[in-house]
mmCIF file of C-alpha atoms in Angstrom:
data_model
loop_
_atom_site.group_PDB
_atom_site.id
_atom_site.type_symbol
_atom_site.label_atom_id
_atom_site.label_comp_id
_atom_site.label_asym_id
_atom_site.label_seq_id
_atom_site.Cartn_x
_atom_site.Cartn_y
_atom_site.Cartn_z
ATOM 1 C CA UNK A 1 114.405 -132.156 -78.356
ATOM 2 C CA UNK A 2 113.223 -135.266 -80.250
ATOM 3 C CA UNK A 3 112.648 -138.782 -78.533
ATOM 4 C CA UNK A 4 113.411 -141.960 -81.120
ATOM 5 C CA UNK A 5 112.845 -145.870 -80.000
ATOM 6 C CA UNK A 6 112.060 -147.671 -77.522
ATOM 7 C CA UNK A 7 113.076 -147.126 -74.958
ATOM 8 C CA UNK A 8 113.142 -143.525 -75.912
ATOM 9 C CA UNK A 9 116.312 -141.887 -77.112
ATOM 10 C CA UNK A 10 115.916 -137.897 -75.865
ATOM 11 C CA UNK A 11 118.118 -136.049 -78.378
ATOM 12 C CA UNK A 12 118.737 -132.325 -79.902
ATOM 13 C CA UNK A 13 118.691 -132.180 -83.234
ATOM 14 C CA UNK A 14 120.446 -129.164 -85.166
ATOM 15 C CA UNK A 15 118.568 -128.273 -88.212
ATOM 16 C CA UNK A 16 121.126 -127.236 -90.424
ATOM 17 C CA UNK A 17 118.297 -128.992 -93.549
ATOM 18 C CA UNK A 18 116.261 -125.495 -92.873
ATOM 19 C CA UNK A 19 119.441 -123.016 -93.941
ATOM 20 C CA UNK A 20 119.782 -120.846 -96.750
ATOM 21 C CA UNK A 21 120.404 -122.897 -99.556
ATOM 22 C CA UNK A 22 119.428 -126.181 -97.795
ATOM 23 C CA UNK A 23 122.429 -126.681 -95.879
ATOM 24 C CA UNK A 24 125.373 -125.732 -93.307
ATOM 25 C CA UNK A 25 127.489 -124.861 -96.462
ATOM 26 C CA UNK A 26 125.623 -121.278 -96.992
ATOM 27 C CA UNK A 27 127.858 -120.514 -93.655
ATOM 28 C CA UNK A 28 131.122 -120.847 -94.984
ATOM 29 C CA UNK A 29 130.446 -119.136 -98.754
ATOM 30 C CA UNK A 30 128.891 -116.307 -97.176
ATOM 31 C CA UNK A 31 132.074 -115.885 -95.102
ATOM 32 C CA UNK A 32 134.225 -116.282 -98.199
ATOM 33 C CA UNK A 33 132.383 -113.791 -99.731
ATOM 34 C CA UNK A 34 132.544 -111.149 -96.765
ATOM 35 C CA UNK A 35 135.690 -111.727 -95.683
ATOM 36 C CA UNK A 36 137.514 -111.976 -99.444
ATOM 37 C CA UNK A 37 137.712 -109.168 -102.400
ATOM 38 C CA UNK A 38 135.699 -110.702 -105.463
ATOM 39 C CA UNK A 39 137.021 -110.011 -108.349
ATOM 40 C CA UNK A 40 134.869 -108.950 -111.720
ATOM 41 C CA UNK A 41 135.246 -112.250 -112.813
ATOM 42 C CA UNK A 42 132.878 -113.365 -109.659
ATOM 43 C CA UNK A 43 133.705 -116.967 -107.457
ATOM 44 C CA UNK A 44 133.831 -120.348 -108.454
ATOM 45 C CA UNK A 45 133.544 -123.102 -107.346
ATOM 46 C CA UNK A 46 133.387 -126.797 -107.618
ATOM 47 C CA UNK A 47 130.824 -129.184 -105.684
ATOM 48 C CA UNK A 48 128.789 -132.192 -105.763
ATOM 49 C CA UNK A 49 125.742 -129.981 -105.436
ATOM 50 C CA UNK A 50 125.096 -128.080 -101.779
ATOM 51 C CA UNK A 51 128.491 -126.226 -101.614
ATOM 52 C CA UNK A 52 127.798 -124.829 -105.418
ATOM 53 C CA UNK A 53 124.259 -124.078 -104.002
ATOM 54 C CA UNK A 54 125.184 -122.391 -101.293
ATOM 55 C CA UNK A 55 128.201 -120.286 -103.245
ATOM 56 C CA UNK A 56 125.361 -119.482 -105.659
ATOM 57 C CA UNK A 57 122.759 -118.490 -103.204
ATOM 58 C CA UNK A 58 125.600 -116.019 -101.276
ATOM 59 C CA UNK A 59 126.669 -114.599 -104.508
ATOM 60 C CA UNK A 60 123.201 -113.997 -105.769
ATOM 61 C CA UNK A 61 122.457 -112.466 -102.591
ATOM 62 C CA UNK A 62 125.472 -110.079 -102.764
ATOM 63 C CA UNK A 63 125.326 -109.277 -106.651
ATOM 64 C CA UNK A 64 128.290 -111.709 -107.556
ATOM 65 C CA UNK A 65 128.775 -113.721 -110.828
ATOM 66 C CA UNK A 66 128.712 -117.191 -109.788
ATOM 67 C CA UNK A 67 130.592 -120.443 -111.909
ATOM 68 C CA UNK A 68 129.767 -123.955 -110.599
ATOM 69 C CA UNK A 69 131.517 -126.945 -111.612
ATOM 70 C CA UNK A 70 129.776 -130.469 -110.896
ATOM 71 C CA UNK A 71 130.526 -134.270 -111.431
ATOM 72 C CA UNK A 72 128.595 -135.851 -113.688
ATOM 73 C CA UNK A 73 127.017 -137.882 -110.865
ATOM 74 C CA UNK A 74 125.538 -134.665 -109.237
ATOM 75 C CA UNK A 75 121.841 -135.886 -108.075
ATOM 76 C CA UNK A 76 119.422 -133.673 -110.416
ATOM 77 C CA UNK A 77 117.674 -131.926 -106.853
ATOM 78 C CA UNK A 78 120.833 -130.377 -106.494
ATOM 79 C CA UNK A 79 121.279 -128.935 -109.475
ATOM 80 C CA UNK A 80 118.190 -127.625 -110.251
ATOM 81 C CA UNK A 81 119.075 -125.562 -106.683
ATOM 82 C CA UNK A 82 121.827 -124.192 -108.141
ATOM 83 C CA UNK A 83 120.234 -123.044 -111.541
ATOM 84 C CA UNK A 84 117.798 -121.457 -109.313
ATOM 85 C CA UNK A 85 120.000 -119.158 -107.934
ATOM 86 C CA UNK A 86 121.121 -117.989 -111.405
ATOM 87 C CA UNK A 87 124.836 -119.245 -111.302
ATOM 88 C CA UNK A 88 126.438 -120.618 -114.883
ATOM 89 C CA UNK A 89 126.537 -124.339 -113.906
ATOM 90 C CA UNK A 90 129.345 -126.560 -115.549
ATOM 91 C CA UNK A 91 129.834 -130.213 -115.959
ATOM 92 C CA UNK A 92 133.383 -130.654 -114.983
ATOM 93 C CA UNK A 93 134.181 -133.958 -115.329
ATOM 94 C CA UNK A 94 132.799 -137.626 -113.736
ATOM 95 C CA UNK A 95 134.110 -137.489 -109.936
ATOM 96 C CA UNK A 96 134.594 -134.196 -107.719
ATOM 97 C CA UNK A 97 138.466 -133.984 -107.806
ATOM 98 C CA UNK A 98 137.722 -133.838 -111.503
ATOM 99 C CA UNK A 99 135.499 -130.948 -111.051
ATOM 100 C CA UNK A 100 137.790 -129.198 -108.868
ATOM 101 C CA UNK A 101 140.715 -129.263 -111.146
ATOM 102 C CA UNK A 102 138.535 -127.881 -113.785
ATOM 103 C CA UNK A 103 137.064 -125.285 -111.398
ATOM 104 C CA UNK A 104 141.173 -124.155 -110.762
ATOM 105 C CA UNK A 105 142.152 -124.113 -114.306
ATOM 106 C CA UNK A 106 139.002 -121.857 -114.950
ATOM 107 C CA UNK A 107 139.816 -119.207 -111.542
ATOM 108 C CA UNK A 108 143.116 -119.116 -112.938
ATOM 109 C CA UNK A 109 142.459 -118.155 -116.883
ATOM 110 C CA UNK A 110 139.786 -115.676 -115.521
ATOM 111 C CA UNK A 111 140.922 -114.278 -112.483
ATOM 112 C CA UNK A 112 137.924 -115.714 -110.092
ATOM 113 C CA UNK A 113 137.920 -116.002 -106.874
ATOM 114 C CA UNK A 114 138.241 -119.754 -106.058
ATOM 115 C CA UNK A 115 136.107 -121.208 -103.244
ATOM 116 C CA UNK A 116 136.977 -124.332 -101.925
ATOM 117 C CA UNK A 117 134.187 -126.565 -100.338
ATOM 118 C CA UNK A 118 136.348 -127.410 -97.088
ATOM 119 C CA UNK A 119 140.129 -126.980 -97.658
ATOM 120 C CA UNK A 120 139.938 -123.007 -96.942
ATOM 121 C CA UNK A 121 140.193 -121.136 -93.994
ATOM 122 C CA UNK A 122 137.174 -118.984 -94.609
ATOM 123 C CA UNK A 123 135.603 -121.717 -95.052
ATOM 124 C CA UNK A 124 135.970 -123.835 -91.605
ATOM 125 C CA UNK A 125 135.377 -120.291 -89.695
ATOM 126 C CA UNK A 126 132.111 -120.015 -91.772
ATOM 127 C CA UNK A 127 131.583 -123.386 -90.647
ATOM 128 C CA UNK A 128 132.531 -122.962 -87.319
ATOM 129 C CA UNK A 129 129.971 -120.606 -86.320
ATOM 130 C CA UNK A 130 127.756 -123.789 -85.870
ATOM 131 C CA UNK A 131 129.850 -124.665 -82.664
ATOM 132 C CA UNK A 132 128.746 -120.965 -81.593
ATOM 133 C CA UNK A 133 124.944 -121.556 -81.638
ATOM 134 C CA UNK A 134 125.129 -124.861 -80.316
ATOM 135 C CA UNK A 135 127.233 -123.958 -77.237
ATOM 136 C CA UNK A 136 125.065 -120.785 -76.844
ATOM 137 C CA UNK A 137 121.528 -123.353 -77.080
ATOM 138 C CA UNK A 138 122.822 -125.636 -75.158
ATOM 139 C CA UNK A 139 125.100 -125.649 -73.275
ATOM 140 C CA UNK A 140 124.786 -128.301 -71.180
ATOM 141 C CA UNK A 141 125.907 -130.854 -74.145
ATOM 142 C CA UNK A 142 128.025 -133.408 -73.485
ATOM 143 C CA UNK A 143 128.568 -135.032 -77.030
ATOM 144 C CA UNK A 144 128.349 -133.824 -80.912
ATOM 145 C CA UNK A 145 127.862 -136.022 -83.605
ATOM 146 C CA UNK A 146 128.736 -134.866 -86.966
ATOM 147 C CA UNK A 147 128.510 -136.502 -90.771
ATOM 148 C CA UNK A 148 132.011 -135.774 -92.846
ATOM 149 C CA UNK A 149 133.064 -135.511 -96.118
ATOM 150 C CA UNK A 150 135.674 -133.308 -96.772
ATOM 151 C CA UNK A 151 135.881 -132.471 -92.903
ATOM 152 C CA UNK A 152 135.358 -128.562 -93.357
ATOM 153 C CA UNK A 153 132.159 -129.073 -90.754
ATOM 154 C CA UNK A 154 133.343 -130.774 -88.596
ATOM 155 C CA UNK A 155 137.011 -129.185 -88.709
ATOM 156 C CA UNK A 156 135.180 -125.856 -88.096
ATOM 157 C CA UNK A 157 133.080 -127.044 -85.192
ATOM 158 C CA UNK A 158 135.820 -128.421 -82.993
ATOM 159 C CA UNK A 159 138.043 -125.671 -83.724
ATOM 160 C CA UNK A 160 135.302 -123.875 -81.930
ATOM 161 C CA UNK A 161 134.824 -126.111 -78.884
ATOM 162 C CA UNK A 162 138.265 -127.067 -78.386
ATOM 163 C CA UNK A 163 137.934 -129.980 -76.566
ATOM 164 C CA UNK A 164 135.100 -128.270 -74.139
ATOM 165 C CA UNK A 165 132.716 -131.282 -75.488
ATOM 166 C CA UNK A 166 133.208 -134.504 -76.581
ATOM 167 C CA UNK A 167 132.568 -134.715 -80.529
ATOM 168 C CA UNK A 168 132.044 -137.613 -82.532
ATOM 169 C CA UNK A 169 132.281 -138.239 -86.679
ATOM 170 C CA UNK A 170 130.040 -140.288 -88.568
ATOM 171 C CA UNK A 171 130.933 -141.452 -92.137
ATOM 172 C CA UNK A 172 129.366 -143.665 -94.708
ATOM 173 C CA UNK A 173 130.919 -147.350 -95.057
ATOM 174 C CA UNK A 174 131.386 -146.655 -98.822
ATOM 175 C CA UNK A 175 133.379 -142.971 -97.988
ATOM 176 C CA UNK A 176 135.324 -143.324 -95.158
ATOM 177 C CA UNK A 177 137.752 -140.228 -95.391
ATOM 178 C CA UNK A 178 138.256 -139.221 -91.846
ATOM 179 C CA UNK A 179 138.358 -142.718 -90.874
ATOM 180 C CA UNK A 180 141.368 -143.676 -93.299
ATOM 181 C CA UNK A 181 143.193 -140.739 -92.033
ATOM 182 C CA UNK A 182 142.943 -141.704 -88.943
ATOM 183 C CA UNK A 183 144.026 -144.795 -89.727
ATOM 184 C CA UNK A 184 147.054 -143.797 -91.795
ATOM 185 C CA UNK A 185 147.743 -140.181 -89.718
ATOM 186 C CA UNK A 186 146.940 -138.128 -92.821
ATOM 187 C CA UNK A 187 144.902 -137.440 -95.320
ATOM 188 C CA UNK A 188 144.512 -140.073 -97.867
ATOM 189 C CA UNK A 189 142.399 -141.670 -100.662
ATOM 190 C CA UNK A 190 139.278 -143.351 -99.723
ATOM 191 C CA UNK A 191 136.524 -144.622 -101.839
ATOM 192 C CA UNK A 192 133.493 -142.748 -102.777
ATOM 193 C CA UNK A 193 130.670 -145.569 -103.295
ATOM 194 C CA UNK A 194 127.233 -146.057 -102.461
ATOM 195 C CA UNK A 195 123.957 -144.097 -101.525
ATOM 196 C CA UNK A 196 125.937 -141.053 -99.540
ATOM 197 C CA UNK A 197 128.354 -140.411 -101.963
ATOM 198 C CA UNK A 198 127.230 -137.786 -103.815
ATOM 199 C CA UNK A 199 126.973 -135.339 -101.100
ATOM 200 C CA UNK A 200 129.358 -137.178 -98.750
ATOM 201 C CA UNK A 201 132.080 -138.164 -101.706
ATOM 202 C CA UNK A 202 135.695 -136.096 -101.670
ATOM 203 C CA UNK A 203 137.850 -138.633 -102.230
ATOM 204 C CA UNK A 204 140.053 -137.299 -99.077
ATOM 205 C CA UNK A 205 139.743 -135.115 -96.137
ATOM 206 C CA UNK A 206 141.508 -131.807 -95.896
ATOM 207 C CA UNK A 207 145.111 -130.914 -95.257
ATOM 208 C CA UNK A 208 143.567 -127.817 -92.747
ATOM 209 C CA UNK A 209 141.428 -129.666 -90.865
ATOM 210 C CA UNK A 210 143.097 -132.813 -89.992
ATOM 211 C CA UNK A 211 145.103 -131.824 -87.635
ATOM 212 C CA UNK A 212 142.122 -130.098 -85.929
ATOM 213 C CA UNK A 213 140.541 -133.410 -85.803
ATOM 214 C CA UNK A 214 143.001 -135.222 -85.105
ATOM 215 C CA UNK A 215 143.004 -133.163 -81.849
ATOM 216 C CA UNK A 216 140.311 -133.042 -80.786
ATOM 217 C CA UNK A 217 137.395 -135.563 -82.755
ATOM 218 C CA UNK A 218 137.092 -138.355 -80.057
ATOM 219 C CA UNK A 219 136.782 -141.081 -83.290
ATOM 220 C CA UNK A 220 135.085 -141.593 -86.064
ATOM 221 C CA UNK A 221 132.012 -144.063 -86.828
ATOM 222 C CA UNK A 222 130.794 -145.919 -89.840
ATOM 223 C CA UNK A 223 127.034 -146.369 -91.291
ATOM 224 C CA UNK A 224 125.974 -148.699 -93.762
ATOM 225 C CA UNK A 225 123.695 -147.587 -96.318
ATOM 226 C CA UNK A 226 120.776 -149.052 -94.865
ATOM 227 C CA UNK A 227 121.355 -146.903 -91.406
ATOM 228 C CA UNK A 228 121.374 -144.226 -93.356
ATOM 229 C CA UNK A 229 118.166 -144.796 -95.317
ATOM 230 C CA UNK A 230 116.545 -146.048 -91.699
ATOM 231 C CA UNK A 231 117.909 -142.833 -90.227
ATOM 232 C CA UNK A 232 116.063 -140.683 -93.714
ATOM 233 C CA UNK A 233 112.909 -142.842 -93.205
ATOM 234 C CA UNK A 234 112.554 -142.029 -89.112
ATOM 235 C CA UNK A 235 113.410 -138.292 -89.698
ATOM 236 C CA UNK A 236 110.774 -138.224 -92.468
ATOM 237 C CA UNK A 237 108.046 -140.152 -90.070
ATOM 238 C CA UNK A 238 108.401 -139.166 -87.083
ATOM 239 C CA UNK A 239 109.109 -135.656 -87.228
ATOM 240 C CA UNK A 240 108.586 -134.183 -90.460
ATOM 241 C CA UNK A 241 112.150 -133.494 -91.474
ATOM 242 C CA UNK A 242 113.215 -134.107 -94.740
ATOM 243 C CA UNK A 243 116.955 -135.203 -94.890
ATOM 244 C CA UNK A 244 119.400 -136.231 -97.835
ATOM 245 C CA UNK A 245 121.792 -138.613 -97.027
ATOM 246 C CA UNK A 246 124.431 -137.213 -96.025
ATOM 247 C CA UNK A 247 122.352 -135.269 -93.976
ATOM 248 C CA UNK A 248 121.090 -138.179 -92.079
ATOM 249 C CA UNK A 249 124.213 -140.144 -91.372
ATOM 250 C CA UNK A 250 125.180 -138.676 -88.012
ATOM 251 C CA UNK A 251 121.479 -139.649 -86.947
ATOM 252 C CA UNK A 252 121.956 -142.948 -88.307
ATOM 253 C CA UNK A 253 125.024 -143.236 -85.726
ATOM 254 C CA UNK A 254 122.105 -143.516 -83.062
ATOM 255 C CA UNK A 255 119.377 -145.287 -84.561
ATOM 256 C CA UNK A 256 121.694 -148.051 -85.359
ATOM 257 C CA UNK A 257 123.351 -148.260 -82.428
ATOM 258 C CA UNK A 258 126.510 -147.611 -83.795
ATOM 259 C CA UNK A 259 127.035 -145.042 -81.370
ATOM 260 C CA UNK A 260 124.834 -145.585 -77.489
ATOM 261 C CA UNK A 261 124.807 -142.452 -75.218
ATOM 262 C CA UNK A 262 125.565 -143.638 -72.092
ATOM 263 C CA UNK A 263 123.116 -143.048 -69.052
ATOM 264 C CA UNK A 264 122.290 -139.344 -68.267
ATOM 265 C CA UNK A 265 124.733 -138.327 -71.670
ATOM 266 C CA UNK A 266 123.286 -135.214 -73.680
ATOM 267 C CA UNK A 267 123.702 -135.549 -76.857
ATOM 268 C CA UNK A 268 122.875 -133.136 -80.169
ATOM 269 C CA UNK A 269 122.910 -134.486 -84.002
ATOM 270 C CA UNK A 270 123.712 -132.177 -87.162
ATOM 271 C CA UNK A 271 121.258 -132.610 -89.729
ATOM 272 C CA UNK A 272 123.200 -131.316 -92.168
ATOM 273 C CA UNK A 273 121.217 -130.742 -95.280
ATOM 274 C CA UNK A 274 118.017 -131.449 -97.398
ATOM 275 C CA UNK A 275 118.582 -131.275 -100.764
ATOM 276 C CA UNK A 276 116.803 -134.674 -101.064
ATOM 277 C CA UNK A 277 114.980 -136.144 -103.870
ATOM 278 C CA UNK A 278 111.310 -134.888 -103.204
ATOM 279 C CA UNK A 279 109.974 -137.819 -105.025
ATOM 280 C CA UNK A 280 111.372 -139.660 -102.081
ATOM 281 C CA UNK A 281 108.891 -138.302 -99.062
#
């Protein structure tokens, strides 16, 4: 447990920045991987950097070919992670849903197997083990916040808890995809602009996971940048932990005050991943 501000904010804080791979998204590609027959052709995959990491780390670790697509506005830290874990890496167009379509056309002229960052079932179990440590470490909680992009985290985590505790998504202002769904009572197209959108940047949430969120994700919040670099800045400070972005929006919820515990209320943060710029810290 951490304590932030004054007066001091007692929270958990799930290190999902210290996984394989630097994030939560090793979970669900290792479970692809187990649970699905590869193919000689090997997986592929398309990502703005930490789900083609993590793909490349499993299938490394497992003795699979690994293909990667990426947008053109991958951030170079993420890359380089990806090269490292010898996967072919690809430059599949400017935006993700670019990359993706190239990343299908490719699995289906070769035969590999396609992993999908968040809209796959092997994917949100993989995922979804989170909910399993966290209720096993502490299971007092009373509330979960959670940073979304494409929603496989968070669709996997409350699939697990099933309403048992109260979870909460946090989204950046400039990629709001769980929060126009909610709005609209689908999935739909939001924007993907500004500092968290190139790890937090599908341009919609997933058709699997919706309606597990819409069932049972209390709401969802919005950071500006700034909370999110404030939230990067405190983790970095205070305790040492080195947080992209997207990693650090759910925190931001709290240090903003976007979201305030009320008295006695447990709460426990996901930070999600650290495939930051080092230059930064």
């Amino acid at each position: 447990m951490a304590d932030f501000g004054r007066p001091p904010l007692a929270v958990d804080l799930k290190l999902e920045c210290l996984q394989h791979s630097g994030s939560f998204k090793a979970r669900g590609a290792f479970t692809n991987l187990l649970e699905r027959p590869v193919p000689e052709a090997g997986v592929v995959a398309a990502s703005g950097g930490n789900h083609g990491a993590a793909v490349a780390y499993a299938a490394m670790r497992l003795g699979h070919k690994a293909t990667i697509f990426v947008p053109e506005v991958s951030p170079p830290a993420k890359l380089d992670r990806i090269r490292s874990y010898g996967a072919e890496l690809v430059v599949g167009g400017a935006r993700y849903a670019e990359a993706l379509a190239a990343s299908e056309s490719f699995a289906e002229k070769t035969g590999a197997l396609q992993i999908h960052a968040f809209n796959q079932e092997e994917t949100l179990v993989g995922q979804g083990t989170l909910g399993l440590e966290i209720e096993a470490d502490l299971p007092e909680i009373d509330t979960l916040l959670v940073a979304v992009g494409g929603g496989g985290l968070i669709g996997g985590i409350a699939a697990w808890f099933a309403g048992r505790i109260r979870i909460v998504a946090v989204e950046p202002e400039g990629a709001p995809t769980l929060h126009r769904a909610f709005e609209a009572g689908r999935p739909v197209d939001a924007p993907a602009e500004g500092i968290a959108a190139d790890s937090l940047a599908p341009k919609r949430v997933g058709e699997m996971m919706f309606p597990i969120a819409e069932a049972y994700v209390e709401r969802s919040l919005l950071v500006s940048d700034d909370d999110i670099i404030a939230a990067q800045k405190a983790l970095w400070d205070r305790v040492r932990i080195i947080s992209e972005p997207g990693g650090a929006a759910a925190f931001a919820a709290v240090l903003s005050g976007r979201y305030q515990p009320a008295p006695g209320e447990r709460i426990a943060i996901l930070v999600c991943g650290a495939n930051a710029n080092p230059a930064k810290f």
